[in-house]
PDB file of C-alpha atoms in Angstrom:
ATOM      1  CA  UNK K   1       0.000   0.000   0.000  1.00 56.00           C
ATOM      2  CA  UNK K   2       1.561   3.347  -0.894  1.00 78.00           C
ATOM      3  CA  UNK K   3       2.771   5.821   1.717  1.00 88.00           C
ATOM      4  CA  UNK K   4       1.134   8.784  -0.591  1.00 91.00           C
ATOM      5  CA  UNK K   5      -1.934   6.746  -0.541  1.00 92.00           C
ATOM      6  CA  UNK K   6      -1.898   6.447   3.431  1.00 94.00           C
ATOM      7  CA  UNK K   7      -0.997   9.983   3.512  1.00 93.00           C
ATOM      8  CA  UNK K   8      -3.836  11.496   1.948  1.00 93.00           C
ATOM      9  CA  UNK K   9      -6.421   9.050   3.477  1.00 94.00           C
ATOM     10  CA  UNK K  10      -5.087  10.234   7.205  1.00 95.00           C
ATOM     11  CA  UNK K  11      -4.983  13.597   6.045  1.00 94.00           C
ATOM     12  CA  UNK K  12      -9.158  13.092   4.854  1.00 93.00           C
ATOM     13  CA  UNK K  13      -9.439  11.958   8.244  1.00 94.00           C
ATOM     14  CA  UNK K  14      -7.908  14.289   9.872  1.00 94.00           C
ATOM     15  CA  UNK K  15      -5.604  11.685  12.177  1.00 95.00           C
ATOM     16  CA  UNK K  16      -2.351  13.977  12.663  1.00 94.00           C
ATOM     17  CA  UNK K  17      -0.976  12.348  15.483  1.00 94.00           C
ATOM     18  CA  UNK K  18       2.604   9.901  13.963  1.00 95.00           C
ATOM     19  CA  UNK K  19       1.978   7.331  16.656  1.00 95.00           C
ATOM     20  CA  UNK K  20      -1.777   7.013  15.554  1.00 95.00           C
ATOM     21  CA  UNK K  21      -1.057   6.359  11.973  1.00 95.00           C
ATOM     22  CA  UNK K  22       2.022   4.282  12.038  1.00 95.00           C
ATOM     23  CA  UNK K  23      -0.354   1.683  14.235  1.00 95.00           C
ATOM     24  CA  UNK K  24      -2.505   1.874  11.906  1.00 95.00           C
ATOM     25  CA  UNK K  25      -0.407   1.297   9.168  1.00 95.00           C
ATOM     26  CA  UNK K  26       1.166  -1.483  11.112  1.00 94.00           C
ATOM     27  CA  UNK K  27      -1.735  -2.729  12.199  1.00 95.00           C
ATOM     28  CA  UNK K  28      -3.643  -3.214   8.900  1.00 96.00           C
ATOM     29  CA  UNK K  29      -3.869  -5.638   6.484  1.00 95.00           C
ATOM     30  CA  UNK K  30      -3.711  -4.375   2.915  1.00 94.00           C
ATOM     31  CA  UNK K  31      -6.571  -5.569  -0.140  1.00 96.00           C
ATOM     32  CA  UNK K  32      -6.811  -5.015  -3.374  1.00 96.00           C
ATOM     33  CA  UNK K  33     -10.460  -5.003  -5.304  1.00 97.00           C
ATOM     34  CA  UNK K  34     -11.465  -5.138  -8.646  1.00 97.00           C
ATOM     35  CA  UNK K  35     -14.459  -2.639  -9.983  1.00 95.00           C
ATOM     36  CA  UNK K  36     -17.356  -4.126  -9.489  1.00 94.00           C
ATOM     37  CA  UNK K  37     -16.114  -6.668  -6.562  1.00 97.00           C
ATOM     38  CA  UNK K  38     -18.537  -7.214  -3.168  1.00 96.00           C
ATOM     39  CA  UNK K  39     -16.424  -6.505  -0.394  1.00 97.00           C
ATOM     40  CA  UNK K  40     -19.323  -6.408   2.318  1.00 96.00           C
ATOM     41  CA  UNK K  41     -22.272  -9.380   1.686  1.00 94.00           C
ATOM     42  CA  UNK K  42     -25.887  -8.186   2.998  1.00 92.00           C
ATOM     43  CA  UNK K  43     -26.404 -10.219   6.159  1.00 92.00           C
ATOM     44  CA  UNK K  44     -23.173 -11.446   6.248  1.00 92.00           C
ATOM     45  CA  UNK K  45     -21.846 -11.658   9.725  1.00 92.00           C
ATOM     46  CA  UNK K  46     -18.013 -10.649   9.843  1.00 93.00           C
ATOM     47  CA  UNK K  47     -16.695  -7.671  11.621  1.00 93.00           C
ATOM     48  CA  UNK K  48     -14.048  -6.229   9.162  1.00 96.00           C
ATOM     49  CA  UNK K  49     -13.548  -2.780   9.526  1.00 97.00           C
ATOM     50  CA  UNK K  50     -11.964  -1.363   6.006  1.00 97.00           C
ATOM     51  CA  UNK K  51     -10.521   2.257   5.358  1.00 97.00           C
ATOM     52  CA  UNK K  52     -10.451   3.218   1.736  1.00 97.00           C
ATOM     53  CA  UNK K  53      -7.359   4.295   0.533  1.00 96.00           C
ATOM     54  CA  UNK K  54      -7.709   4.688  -3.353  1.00 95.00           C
ATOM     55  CA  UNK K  55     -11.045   4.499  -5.437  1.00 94.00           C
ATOM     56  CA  UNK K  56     -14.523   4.318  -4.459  1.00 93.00           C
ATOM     57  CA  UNK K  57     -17.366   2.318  -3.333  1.00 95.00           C
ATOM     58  CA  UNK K  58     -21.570   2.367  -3.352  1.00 93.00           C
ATOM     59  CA  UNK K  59     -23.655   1.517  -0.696  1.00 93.00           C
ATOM     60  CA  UNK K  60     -26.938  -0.033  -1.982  1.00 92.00           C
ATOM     61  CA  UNK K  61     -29.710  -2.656   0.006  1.00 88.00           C
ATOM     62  CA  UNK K  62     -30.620  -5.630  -1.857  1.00 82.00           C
ATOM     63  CA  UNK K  63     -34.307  -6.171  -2.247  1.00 78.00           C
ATOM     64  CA  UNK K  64     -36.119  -9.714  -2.483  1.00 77.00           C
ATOM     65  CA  UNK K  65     -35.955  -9.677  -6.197  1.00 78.00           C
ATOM     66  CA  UNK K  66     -32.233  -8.531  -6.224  1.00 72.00           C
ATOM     67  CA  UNK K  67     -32.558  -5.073  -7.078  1.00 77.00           C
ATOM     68  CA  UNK K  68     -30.274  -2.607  -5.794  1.00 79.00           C
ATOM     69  CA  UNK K  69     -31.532   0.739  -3.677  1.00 85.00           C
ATOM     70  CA  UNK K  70     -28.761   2.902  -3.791  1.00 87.00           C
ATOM     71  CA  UNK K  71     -27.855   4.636  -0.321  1.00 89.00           C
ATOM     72  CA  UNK K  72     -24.356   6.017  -0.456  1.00 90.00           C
ATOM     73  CA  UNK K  73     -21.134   6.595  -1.862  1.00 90.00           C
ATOM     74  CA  UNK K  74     -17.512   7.006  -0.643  1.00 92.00           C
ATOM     75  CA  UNK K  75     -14.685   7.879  -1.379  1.00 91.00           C
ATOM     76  CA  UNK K  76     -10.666   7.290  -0.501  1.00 91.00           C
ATOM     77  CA  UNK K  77     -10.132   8.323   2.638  1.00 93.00           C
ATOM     78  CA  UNK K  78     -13.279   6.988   4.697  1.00 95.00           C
ATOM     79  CA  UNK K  79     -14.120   3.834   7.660  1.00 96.00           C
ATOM     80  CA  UNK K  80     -16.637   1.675   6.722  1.00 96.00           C
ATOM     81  CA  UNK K  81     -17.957  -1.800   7.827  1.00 94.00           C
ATOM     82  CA  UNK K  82     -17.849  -0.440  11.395  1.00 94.00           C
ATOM     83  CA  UNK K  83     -21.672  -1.067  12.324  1.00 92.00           C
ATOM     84  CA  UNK K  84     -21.366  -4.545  12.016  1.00 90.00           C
ATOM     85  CA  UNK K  85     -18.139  -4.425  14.649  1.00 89.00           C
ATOM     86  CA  UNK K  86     -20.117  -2.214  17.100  1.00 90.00           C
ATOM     87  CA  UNK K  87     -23.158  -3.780  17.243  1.00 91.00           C
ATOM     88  CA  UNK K  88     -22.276  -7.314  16.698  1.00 90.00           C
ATOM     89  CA  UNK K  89     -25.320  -7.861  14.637  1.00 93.00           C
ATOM     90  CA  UNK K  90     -25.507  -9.092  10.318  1.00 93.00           C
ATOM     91  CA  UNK K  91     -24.394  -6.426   7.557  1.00 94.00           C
ATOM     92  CA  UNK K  92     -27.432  -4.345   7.102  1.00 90.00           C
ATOM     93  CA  UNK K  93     -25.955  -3.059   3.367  1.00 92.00           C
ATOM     94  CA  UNK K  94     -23.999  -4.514   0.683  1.00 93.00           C
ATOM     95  CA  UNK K  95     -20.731  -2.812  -0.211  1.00 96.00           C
ATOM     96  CA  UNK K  96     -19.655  -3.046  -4.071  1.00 95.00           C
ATOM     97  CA  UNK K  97     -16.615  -1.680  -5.535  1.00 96.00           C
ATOM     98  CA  UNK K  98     -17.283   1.115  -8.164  1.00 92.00           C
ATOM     99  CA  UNK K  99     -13.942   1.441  -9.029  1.00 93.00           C
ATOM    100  CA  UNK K 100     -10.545  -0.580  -8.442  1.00 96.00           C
ATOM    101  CA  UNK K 101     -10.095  -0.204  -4.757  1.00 96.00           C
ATOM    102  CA  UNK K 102      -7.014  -0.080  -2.195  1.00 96.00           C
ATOM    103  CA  UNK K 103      -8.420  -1.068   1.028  1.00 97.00           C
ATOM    104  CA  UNK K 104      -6.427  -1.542   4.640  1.00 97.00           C
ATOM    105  CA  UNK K 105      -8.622  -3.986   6.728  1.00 97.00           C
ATOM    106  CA  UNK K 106      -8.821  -4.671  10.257  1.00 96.00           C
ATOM    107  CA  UNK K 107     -10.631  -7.260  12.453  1.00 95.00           C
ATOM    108  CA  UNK K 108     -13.581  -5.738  15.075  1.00 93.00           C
ATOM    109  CA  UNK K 109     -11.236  -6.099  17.886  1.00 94.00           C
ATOM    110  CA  UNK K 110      -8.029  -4.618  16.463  1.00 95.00           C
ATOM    111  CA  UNK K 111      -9.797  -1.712  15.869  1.00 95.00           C
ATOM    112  CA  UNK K 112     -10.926  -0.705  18.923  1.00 93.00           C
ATOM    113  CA  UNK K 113      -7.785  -1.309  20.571  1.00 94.00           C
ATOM    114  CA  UNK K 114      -6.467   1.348  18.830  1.00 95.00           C
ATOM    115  CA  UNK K 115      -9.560   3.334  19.403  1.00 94.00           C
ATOM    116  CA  UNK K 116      -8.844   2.958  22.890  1.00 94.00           C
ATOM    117  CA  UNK K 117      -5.222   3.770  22.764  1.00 95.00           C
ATOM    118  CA  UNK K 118      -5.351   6.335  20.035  1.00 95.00           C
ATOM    119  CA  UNK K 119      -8.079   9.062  20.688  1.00 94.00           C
ATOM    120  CA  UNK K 120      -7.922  10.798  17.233  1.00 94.00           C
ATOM    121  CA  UNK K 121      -8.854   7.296  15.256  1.00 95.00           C
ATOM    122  CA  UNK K 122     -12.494   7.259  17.697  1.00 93.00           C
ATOM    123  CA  UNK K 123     -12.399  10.949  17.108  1.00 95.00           C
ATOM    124  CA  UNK K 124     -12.115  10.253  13.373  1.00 94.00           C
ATOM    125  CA  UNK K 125     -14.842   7.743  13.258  1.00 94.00           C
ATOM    126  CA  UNK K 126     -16.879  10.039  15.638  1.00 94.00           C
ATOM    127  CA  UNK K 127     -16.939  12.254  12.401  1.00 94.00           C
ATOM    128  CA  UNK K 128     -17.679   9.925   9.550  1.00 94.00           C
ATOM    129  CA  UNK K 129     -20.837   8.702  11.788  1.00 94.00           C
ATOM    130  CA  UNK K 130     -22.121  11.967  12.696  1.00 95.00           C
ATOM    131  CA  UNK K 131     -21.833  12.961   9.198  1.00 92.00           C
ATOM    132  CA  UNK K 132     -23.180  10.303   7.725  1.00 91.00           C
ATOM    133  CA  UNK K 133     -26.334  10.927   9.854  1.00 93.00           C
ATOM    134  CA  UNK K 134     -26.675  14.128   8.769  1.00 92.00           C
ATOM    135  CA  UNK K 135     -26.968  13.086   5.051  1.00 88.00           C
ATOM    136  CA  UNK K 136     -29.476  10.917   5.465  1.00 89.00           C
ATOM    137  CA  UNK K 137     -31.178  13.505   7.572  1.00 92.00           C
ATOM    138  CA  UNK K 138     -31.008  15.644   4.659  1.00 91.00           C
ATOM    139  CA  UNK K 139     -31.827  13.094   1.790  1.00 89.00           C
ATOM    140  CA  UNK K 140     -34.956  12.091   3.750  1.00 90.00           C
ATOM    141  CA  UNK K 141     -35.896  15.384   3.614  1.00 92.00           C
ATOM    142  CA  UNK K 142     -35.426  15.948  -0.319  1.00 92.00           C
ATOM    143  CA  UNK K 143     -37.335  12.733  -1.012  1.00 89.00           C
ATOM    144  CA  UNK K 144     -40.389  13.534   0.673  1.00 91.00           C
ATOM    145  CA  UNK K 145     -40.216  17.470   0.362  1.00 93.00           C
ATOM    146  CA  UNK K 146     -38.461  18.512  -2.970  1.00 94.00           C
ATOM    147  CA  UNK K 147     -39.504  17.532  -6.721  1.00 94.00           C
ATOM    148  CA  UNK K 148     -37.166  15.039  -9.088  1.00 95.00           C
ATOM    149  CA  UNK K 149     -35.286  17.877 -10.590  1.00 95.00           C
ATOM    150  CA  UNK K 150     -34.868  19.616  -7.124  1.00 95.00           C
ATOM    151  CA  UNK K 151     -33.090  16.514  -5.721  1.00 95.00           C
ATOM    152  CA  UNK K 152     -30.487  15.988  -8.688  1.00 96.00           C
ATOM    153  CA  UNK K 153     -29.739  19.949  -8.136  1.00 96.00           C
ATOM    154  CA  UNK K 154     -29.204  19.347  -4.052  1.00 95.00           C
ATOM    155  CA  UNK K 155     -27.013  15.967  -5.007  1.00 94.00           C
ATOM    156  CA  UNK K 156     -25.071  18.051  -7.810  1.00 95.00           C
ATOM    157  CA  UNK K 157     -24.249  20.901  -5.217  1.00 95.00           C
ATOM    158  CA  UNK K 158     -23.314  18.273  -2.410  1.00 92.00           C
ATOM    159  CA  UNK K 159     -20.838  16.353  -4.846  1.00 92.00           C
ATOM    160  CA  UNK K 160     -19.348  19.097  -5.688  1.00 94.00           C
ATOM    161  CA  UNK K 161     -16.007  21.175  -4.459  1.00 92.00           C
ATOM    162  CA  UNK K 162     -15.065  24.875  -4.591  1.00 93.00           C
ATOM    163  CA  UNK K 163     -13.692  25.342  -8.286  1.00 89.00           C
ATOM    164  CA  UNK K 164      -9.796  25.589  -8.149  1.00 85.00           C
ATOM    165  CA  UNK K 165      -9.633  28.246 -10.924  1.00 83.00           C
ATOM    166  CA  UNK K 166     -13.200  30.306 -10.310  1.00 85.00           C
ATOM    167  CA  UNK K 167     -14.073  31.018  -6.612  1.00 84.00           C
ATOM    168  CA  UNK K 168     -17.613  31.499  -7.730  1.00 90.00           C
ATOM    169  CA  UNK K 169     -17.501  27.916  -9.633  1.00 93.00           C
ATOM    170  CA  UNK K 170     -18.007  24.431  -7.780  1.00 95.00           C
ATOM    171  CA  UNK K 171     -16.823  20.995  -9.885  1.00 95.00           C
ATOM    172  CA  UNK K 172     -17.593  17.496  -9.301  1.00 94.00           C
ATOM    173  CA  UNK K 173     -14.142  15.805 -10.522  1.00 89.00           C
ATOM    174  CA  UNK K 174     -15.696  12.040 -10.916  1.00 86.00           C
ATOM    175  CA  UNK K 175     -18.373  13.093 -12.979  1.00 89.00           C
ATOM    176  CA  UNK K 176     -21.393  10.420 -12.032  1.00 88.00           C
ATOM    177  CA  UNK K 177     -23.511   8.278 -15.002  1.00 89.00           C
ATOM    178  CA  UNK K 178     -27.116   9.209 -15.544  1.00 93.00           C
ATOM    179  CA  UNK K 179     -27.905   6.721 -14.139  1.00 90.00           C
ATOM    180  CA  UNK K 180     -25.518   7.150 -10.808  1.00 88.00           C
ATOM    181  CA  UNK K 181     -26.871   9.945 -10.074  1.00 93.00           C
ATOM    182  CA  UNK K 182     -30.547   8.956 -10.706  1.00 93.00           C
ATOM    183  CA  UNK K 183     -30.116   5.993  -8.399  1.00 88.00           C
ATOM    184  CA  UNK K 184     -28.964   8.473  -5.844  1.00 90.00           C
ATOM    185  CA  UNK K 185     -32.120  10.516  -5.906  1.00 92.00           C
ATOM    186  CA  UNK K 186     -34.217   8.311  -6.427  1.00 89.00           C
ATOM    187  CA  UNK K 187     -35.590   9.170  -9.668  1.00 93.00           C
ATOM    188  CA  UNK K 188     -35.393   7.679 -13.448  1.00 93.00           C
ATOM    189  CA  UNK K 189     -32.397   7.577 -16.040  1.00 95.00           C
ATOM    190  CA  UNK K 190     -34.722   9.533 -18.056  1.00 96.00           C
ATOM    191  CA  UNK K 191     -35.698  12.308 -15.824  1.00 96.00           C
ATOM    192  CA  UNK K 192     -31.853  12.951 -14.244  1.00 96.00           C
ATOM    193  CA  UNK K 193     -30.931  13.224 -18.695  1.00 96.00           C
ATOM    194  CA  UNK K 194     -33.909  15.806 -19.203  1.00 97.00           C
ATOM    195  CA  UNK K 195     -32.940  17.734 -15.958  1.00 96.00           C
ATOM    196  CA  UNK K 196     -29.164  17.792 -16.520  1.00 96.00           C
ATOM    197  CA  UNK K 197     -29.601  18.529 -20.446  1.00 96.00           C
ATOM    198  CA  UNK K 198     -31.563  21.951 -19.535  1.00 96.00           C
ATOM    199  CA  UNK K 199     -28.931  22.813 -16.965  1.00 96.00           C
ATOM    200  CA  UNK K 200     -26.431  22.341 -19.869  1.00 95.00           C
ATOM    201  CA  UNK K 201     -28.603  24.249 -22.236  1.00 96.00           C
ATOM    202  CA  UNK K 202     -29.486  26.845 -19.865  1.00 95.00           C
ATOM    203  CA  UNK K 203     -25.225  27.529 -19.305  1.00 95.00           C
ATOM    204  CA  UNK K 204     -25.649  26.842 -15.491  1.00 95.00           C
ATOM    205  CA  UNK K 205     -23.911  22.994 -16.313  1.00 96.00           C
ATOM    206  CA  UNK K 206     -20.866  22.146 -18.309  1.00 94.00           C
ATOM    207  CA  UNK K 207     -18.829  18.939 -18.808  1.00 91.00           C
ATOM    208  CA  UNK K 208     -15.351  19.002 -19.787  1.00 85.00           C
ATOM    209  CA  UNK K 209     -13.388  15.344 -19.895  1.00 80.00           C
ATOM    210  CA  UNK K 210     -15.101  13.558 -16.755  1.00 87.00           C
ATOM    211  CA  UNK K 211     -16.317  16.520 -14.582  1.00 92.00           C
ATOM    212  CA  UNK K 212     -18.984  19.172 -14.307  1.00 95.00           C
ATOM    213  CA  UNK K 213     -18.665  22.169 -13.892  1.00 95.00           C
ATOM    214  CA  UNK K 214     -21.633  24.302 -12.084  1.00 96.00           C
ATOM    215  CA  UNK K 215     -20.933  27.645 -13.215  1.00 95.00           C
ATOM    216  CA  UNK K 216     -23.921  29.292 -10.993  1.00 94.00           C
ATOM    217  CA  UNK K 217     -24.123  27.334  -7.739  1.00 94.00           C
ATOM    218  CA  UNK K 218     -25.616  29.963  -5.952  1.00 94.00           C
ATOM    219  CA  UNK K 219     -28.818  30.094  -8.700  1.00 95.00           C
ATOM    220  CA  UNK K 220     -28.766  26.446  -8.462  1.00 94.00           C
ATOM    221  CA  UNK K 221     -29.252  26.481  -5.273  1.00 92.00           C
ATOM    222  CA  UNK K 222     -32.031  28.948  -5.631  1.00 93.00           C
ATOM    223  CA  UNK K 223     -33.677  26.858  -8.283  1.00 93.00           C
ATOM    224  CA  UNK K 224     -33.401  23.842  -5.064  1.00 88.00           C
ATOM    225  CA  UNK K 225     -35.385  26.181  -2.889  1.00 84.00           C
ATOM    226  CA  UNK K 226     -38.236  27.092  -5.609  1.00 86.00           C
ATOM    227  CA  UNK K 227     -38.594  23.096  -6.654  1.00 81.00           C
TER     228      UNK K 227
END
């Protein structure tokens, strides 16, 4: 596993301390995943806990018939898999692969010894729960209170960053698929194509390679409030 990789994931997580992360580099076992791999089973009953160190991953529940309902994303530098090692109950979500993946995996119990002996690491995770919480706070709220259109604007705005050469700009880097992004609203291929077409046309959207570009957040998120 590459020091830069560990480097930035630390840095995501905002573990500073050089005694914390050398344990946890010591402490870890490294994987490597192919796109598209499981690396968490529905219902499955281990208690891995996995930091991401390079690509990303979805978070969908499996219904009867096998169809996936998406419920998250991540990307390198996030815990996950650390419900199933608190509670000590089955996997409540699968975890697939989106890309090729560089994970550092620990067992349950190797984890929280060096929660116990390293504050910043239960710190870290402190953060990743409380914000993951928050999100689905706030996506609840979309579903039942904003139109189709008003969603895909709110999840355009929260995937992307402050533009690096126009303050007033925000970009998402990893542009998502049409249908991505309508599996994270909740909404059809078709109505995520129409609704990101007329942001195109209208000059508030523009893709370059595989990123957008929101060239008005601020009326975007206007647009959010009206819908």
């Amino acid at each position: 596993m590459r020091d830069e990789a560990w480097r930035m994931a630390f840095d995501a997580l905002d573990i500073l301390d050089d005694e914390a992360r050398q344990a946890l580099v010591e402490t870890a076992d490294g994987r490597f995943v192919k796109a598209g791999t499981t690396i968490i089973a529905q219902d499955d009953e281990d208690d891995l806990v996995y930091l991401l160190l390079e690509g990303a991953v979805r978070v969908v529940l499996l219904s009867e018939n096998g169809q996936e309902i998406w419920l998250d994303w991540f990307g390198a530098g996030t815990i996950f898999g650390e419900m199933a090692a608190l509670t000590g109950k089955p996997r409540t979500s699968e975890i697939v692969a989106e890309t090729d993946c560089t994970l550092a995996v620990l067992t349950g119990d190797r984890f929280f010894a060096l929660m116990r002996e390293h504050g910043e690491i239960g710190v870290a995770l402190s953060k990743i729960l409380a914000n993951r919480i928050y999100n689905t706070t706030q996506r609840m709220f979309e579903l039942s209170a904003l139109s189709a259109p008003g969603r895909i604007y709110a999840e355009l705005l929260r995937m992307s960053e402050p533009s690096t050469e126009d303050s007033t700009q925000r970009t998402i880097s990893r542009a998502p698929s049409m249908t991505e992004l309508a599996r994270r609203v909740n909404t059809t291929r078709e109505t995520t194509s129409r609704t990101v077409n007329d942001l195109e046309r209208r000059g508030l959207l523009r893709r370059s390679d595989d990123a957008f570009e929101l060239v008005d957040p601020d009326l975007l998120n206007r647009m959010l409030s009206a819908s």
